[in-house]
């Protein structure tokens, strides 16, 4: 992939200079990465409206999909679970995440060709970000996850128009519904390509968007296309339990394997629940028996906590990252639960934790 075209580099670099380089939530542009830095490449499909400053796409809602290629520099000092944001003063690619390549793609076929050309035997990962994320935050988080999980296949970032402001919850929820048709179009095109295998990953409200897209695919008579999904993972999904059951029923069964990473002590989902009348959320479910029979493999992270909201432990906790990396080597079975806690985990020969109950439970550092 080439680096910046001159036009894109001047636009982004000028915007960064005018707005204060290195501010959190904005791209930091570097014309060349550190020689020791890693490069994580992303393909982007977005329904965000184009915004020349300070990021390539803003919070406005576009009428059609736009496509791009990005290259993110990962510093050699990177710590697993972190995004090394620069200070306001300067960006140092040897110490900070930086955008080192960007170009637009003309259409969805160009994105599919780009994904196919780098796939090899590795699956493509289609990642859908969550609530209260601007474009740069979503891209950097996807790059960090892909790097920490050592995902070698094509990384496709679906960016829907979140307002990027915590008080705009309703705007964000409506934006996911507006973006639903675009995600369906993208997912069906990827699943229909014989040169690609695809896994879906969604965080928070991105999980809600994924479920709505899968439901729409099923209700329009294209349920069979979902058989080619390698896996679906929802991280801290912001979905009411009753709604999730309804979505699963419309699908006629969840595509397998279907993984939910949840934590009862997720502070943001508690707030989301209070805003919606106290209804239980899938990502903060208290009684895991409520998911019995739905075909969900649950990673229960309640025993862990971070210094913040506990809302993205699979992206920020080195322990959970290590656990889920291990699960990638096996095929999780439906209606199983792993509880994550202070002791190390041992997977059995069948890829599941031992136990007689049929709901194996273990713990991980």
PDB file of C-alpha atoms in Angstrom, residues 108-266:
ATOM      1  CA  UNK A 108     -16.681  -1.335  -2.637  1.00  0.00           C
ATOM      2  CA  UNK A 109     -15.100  -3.503  -5.335  1.00  0.00           C
ATOM      3  CA  UNK A 110     -11.752  -1.765  -4.788  1.00  0.00           C
ATOM      4  CA  UNK A 111     -12.026  -2.486  -1.049  1.00  0.00           C
ATOM      5  CA  UNK A 112     -12.820  -6.159  -1.704  1.00  0.00           C
ATOM      6  CA  UNK A 113      -9.889  -6.468  -4.113  1.00  0.00           C
ATOM      7  CA  UNK A 114      -7.565  -4.879  -1.555  1.00  0.00           C
ATOM      8  CA  UNK A 115      -8.797  -7.281   1.145  1.00  0.00           C
ATOM      9  CA  UNK A 116      -8.469 -10.293  -1.118  1.00  0.00           C
ATOM     10  CA  UNK A 117      -4.934  -9.364  -2.162  1.00  0.00           C
ATOM     11  CA  UNK A 118      -3.677  -9.518   1.439  1.00  0.00           C
ATOM     12  CA  UNK A 119      -5.856 -12.309   2.835  1.00  0.00           C
ATOM     13  CA  UNK A 120      -3.843 -15.414   2.026  1.00  0.00           C
ATOM     14  CA  UNK A 121      -5.084 -18.121   4.397  1.00  0.00           C
ATOM     15  CA  UNK A 122      -6.062 -15.597   7.097  1.00  0.00           C
ATOM     16  CA  UNK A 123      -9.588 -14.430   7.798  1.00  0.00           C
ATOM     17  CA  UNK A 124     -10.673 -10.845   7.290  1.00  0.00           C
ATOM     18  CA  UNK A 125     -11.958  -9.098  10.411  1.00  0.00           C
ATOM     19  CA  UNK A 126     -14.810  -6.622  10.040  1.00  0.00           C
ATOM     20  CA  UNK A 127     -14.799  -4.394  13.130  1.00  0.00           C
ATOM     21  CA  UNK A 128     -17.680  -2.068  14.127  1.00  0.00           C
ATOM     22  CA  UNK A 129     -16.829   0.544  16.766  1.00  0.00           C
ATOM     23  CA  UNK A 130     -19.028   1.653  19.634  1.00  0.00           C
ATOM     24  CA  UNK A 131     -20.817   4.679  21.033  1.00  0.00           C
ATOM     25  CA  UNK A 132     -19.060   8.019  21.599  1.00  0.00           C
ATOM     26  CA  UNK A 133     -16.184   7.406  19.175  1.00  0.00           C
ATOM     27  CA  UNK A 134     -14.909   9.847  16.611  1.00  0.00           C
ATOM     28  CA  UNK A 135     -13.199   8.557  13.471  1.00  0.00           C
ATOM     29  CA  UNK A 136      -9.633   8.709  14.776  1.00  0.00           C
ATOM     30  CA  UNK A 137     -10.525   6.984  18.055  1.00  0.00           C
ATOM     31  CA  UNK A 138     -12.273   4.138  16.251  1.00  0.00           C
ATOM     32  CA  UNK A 139      -9.409   3.667  13.787  1.00  0.00           C
ATOM     33  CA  UNK A 140      -6.679   3.735  16.435  1.00  0.00           C
ATOM     34  CA  UNK A 141      -8.609   1.309  18.658  1.00  0.00           C
ATOM     35  CA  UNK A 142      -9.091  -1.113  15.776  1.00  0.00           C
ATOM     36  CA  UNK A 143      -5.394  -0.838  14.905  1.00  0.00           C
ATOM     37  CA  UNK A 144      -4.421  -1.498  18.534  1.00  0.00           C
ATOM     38  CA  UNK A 145      -6.695  -4.539  18.821  1.00  0.00           C
ATOM     39  CA  UNK A 146      -5.505  -6.011  15.529  1.00  0.00           C
ATOM     40  CA  UNK A 147      -1.874  -5.521  16.568  1.00  0.00           C
ATOM     41  CA  UNK A 148      -2.290  -6.894  20.097  1.00  0.00           C
ATOM     42  CA  UNK A 149      -4.248  -9.926  18.907  1.00  0.00           C
ATOM     43  CA  UNK A 150      -1.741 -10.533  16.100  1.00  0.00           C
ATOM     44  CA  UNK A 151      -4.472 -10.571  13.467  1.00  0.00           C
ATOM     45  CA  UNK A 152      -2.674 -11.182  10.190  1.00  0.00           C
ATOM     46  CA  UNK A 153      -5.656 -11.074   7.854  1.00  0.00           C
ATOM     47  CA  UNK A 154      -7.239  -7.975   6.279  1.00  0.00           C
ATOM     48  CA  UNK A 155      -8.692  -5.541   8.809  1.00  0.00           C
ATOM     49  CA  UNK A 156     -11.865  -3.788   7.657  1.00  0.00           C
ATOM     50  CA  UNK A 157     -13.098  -0.906   9.791  1.00  0.00           C
ATOM     51  CA  UNK A 158     -16.781   0.005   9.511  1.00  0.00           C
ATOM     52  CA  UNK A 159     -17.135   3.590  10.750  1.00  0.00           C
ATOM     53  CA  UNK A 160     -20.687   4.756  11.397  1.00  0.00           C
ATOM     54  CA  UNK A 161     -21.346   8.418  12.286  1.00  0.00           C
ATOM     55  CA  UNK A 162     -21.093   8.556  16.058  1.00  0.00           C
ATOM     56  CA  UNK A 163     -21.303  12.119  17.363  1.00  0.00           C
ATOM     57  CA  UNK A 164     -18.247  11.446  19.521  1.00  0.00           C
ATOM     58  CA  UNK A 165     -19.916  13.169  22.478  1.00  0.00           C
ATOM     59  CA  UNK A 166     -21.169  11.358  25.589  1.00  0.00           C
ATOM     60  CA  UNK A 167     -24.467  13.265  25.774  1.00  0.00           C
ATOM     61  CA  UNK A 168     -25.434  12.327  22.203  1.00  0.00           C
ATOM     62  CA  UNK A 169     -26.585   8.773  22.969  1.00  0.00           C
ATOM     63  CA  UNK A 170     -29.831   9.108  21.002  1.00  0.00           C
ATOM     64  CA  UNK A 171     -28.006  10.560  18.001  1.00  0.00           C
ATOM     65  CA  UNK A 172     -25.611   7.630  18.054  1.00  0.00           C
ATOM     66  CA  UNK A 173     -28.383   5.029  18.340  1.00  0.00           C
ATOM     67  CA  UNK A 174     -30.238   6.613  15.411  1.00  0.00           C
ATOM     68  CA  UNK A 175     -26.981   6.743  13.434  1.00  0.00           C
ATOM     69  CA  UNK A 176     -26.534   2.992  13.806  1.00  0.00           C
ATOM     70  CA  UNK A 177     -30.014   2.402  12.411  1.00  0.00           C
ATOM     71  CA  UNK A 178     -29.312   4.719   9.486  1.00  0.00           C
ATOM     72  CA  UNK A 179     -26.025   2.866   8.843  1.00  0.00           C
ATOM     73  CA  UNK A 180     -27.671  -0.571   8.987  1.00  0.00           C
ATOM     74  CA  UNK A 181     -28.343  -0.861   5.233  1.00  0.00           C
ATOM     75  CA  UNK A 182     -24.748   0.099   4.438  1.00  0.00           C
ATOM     76  CA  UNK A 183     -23.364  -2.547   6.801  1.00  0.00           C
ATOM     77  CA  UNK A 184     -25.668  -5.150   5.234  1.00  0.00           C
ATOM     78  CA  UNK A 185     -24.382  -4.196   1.770  1.00  0.00           C
ATOM     79  CA  UNK A 186     -20.755  -4.444   2.880  1.00  0.00           C
ATOM     80  CA  UNK A 187     -21.180  -7.703   4.804  1.00  0.00           C
ATOM     81  CA  UNK A 188     -23.033  -9.467   2.004  1.00  0.00           C
ATOM     82  CA  UNK A 189     -20.419  -8.415  -0.523  1.00  0.00           C
ATOM     83  CA  UNK A 190     -17.600  -9.710   1.706  1.00  0.00           C
ATOM     84  CA  UNK A 191     -19.388 -12.978   2.502  1.00  0.00           C
ATOM     85  CA  UNK A 192     -20.123 -13.511  -1.173  1.00  0.00           C
ATOM     86  CA  UNK A 193     -16.464 -13.328  -2.178  1.00  0.00           C
ATOM     87  CA  UNK A 194     -14.880 -16.765  -2.552  1.00  0.00           C
ATOM     88  CA  UNK A 195     -11.435 -15.362  -1.855  1.00  0.00           C
ATOM     89  CA  UNK A 196     -12.346 -14.163   1.654  1.00  0.00           C
ATOM     90  CA  UNK A 197     -13.389 -15.644   4.976  1.00  0.00           C
ATOM     91  CA  UNK A 198     -14.866 -13.123   7.404  1.00  0.00           C
ATOM     92  CA  UNK A 199     -15.181 -12.702  11.174  1.00  0.00           C
ATOM     93  CA  UNK A 200     -17.367 -10.012  12.731  1.00  0.00           C
ATOM     94  CA  UNK A 201     -16.383  -8.038  15.840  1.00  0.00           C
ATOM     95  CA  UNK A 202     -18.496  -5.276  17.380  1.00  0.00           C
ATOM     96  CA  UNK A 203     -18.033  -3.175  20.505  1.00  0.00           C
ATOM     97  CA  UNK A 204     -20.824  -1.641  22.586  1.00  0.00           C
ATOM     98  CA  UNK A 205     -23.374   0.008  20.277  1.00  0.00           C
ATOM     99  CA  UNK A 206     -21.469  -1.526  17.378  1.00  0.00           C
ATOM    100  CA  UNK A 207     -22.761  -4.883  18.625  1.00  0.00           C
ATOM    101  CA  UNK A 208     -26.302  -3.548  18.370  1.00  0.00           C
ATOM    102  CA  UNK A 209     -25.614  -2.478  14.780  1.00  0.00           C
ATOM    103  CA  UNK A 210     -24.212  -5.917  13.914  1.00  0.00           C
ATOM    104  CA  UNK A 211     -27.290  -7.668  15.313  1.00  0.00           C
ATOM    105  CA  UNK A 212     -29.600  -5.352  13.394  1.00  0.00           C
ATOM    106  CA  UNK A 213     -27.670  -6.042  10.181  1.00  0.00           C
ATOM    107  CA  UNK A 214     -27.760  -9.820  10.725  1.00  0.00           C
ATOM    108  CA  UNK A 215     -31.486  -9.632  11.475  1.00  0.00           C
ATOM    109  CA  UNK A 216     -32.125  -7.666   8.294  1.00  0.00           C
ATOM    110  CA  UNK A 217     -30.154 -10.183   6.237  1.00  0.00           C
ATOM    111  CA  UNK A 218     -32.240 -13.025   7.666  1.00  0.00           C
ATOM    112  CA  UNK A 219     -35.581 -11.255   7.206  1.00  0.00           C
ATOM    113  CA  UNK A 220     -34.820 -10.514   3.561  1.00  0.00           C
ATOM    114  CA  UNK A 221     -34.305 -14.180   2.763  1.00  0.00           C
ATOM    115  CA  UNK A 222     -30.510 -14.242   2.788  1.00  0.00           C
ATOM    116  CA  UNK A 223     -29.928 -16.201   6.000  1.00  0.00           C
ATOM    117  CA  UNK A 224     -27.866 -18.825   4.138  1.00  0.00           C
ATOM    118  CA  UNK A 225     -25.146 -16.269   3.409  1.00  0.00           C
ATOM    119  CA  UNK A 226     -24.369 -16.109   7.134  1.00  0.00           C
ATOM    120  CA  UNK A 227     -23.168 -19.717   7.096  1.00  0.00           C
ATOM    121  CA  UNK A 228     -19.855 -18.471   5.702  1.00  0.00           C
ATOM    122  CA  UNK A 229     -19.157 -16.288   8.749  1.00  0.00           C
ATOM    123  CA  UNK A 230     -16.103 -17.631  10.587  1.00  0.00           C
ATOM    124  CA  UNK A 231     -17.240 -16.162  13.921  1.00  0.00           C
ATOM    125  CA  UNK A 232     -19.160 -13.301  15.510  1.00  0.00           C
ATOM    126  CA  UNK A 233     -17.910 -11.568  18.678  1.00  0.00           C
ATOM    127  CA  UNK A 234     -19.804  -8.878  20.581  1.00  0.00           C
ATOM    128  CA  UNK A 235     -17.740  -6.987  23.166  1.00  0.00           C
ATOM    129  CA  UNK A 236     -19.755  -5.315  25.950  1.00  0.00           C
ATOM    130  CA  UNK A 237     -22.805  -5.168  23.672  1.00  0.00           C
ATOM    131  CA  UNK A 238     -25.217  -2.326  24.361  1.00  0.00           C
ATOM    132  CA  UNK A 239     -28.344  -4.363  23.591  1.00  0.00           C
ATOM    133  CA  UNK A 240     -31.347  -4.912  25.833  1.00  0.00           C
ATOM    134  CA  UNK A 241     -31.724  -8.606  26.663  1.00  0.00           C
ATOM    135  CA  UNK A 242     -35.289  -8.781  25.394  1.00  0.00           C
ATOM    136  CA  UNK A 243     -34.240  -7.145  22.132  1.00  0.00           C
ATOM    137  CA  UNK A 244     -31.336  -9.574  21.752  1.00  0.00           C
ATOM    138  CA  UNK A 245     -33.670 -12.538  22.184  1.00  0.00           C
ATOM    139  CA  UNK A 246     -35.973 -11.064  19.553  1.00  0.00           C
ATOM    140  CA  UNK A 247     -33.073 -10.504  17.147  1.00  0.00           C
ATOM    141  CA  UNK A 248     -31.801 -14.059  17.697  1.00  0.00           C
ATOM    142  CA  UNK A 249     -35.282 -15.454  17.065  1.00  0.00           C
ATOM    143  CA  UNK A 250     -35.559 -13.500  13.809  1.00  0.00           C
ATOM    144  CA  UNK A 251     -32.248 -15.025  12.735  1.00  0.00           C
ATOM    145  CA  UNK A 252     -33.600 -18.523  13.309  1.00  0.00           C
ATOM    146  CA  UNK A 253     -30.567 -19.182  15.480  1.00  0.00           C
ATOM    147  CA  UNK A 254     -27.306 -17.319  15.906  1.00  0.00           C
ATOM    148  CA  UNK A 255     -24.468 -18.020  13.452  1.00  0.00           C
ATOM    149  CA  UNK A 256     -21.826 -20.143  15.173  1.00  0.00           C
ATOM    150  CA  UNK A 257     -19.555 -19.622  16.932  1.00  0.00           C
ATOM    151  CA  UNK A 258     -21.181 -16.604  18.590  1.00  0.00           C
ATOM    152  CA  UNK A 259     -19.167 -15.052  21.445  1.00  0.00           C
ATOM    153  CA  UNK A 260     -20.281 -12.393  23.948  1.00  0.00           C
ATOM    154  CA  UNK A 261     -17.768 -10.723  26.267  1.00  0.00           C
ATOM    155  CA  UNK A 262     -19.709  -9.340  29.233  1.00  0.00           C
ATOM    156  CA  UNK A 263     -19.099  -7.808  32.678  1.00  0.00           C
ATOM    157  CA  UNK A 264     -21.770  -7.198  35.302  1.00  0.00           C
ATOM    158  CA  UNK A 265     -19.713  -4.253  36.617  1.00  0.00           C
ATOM    159  CA  UNK A 266     -19.636  -2.429  33.260  1.00  0.00           C
TER     160      UNK A 266
END
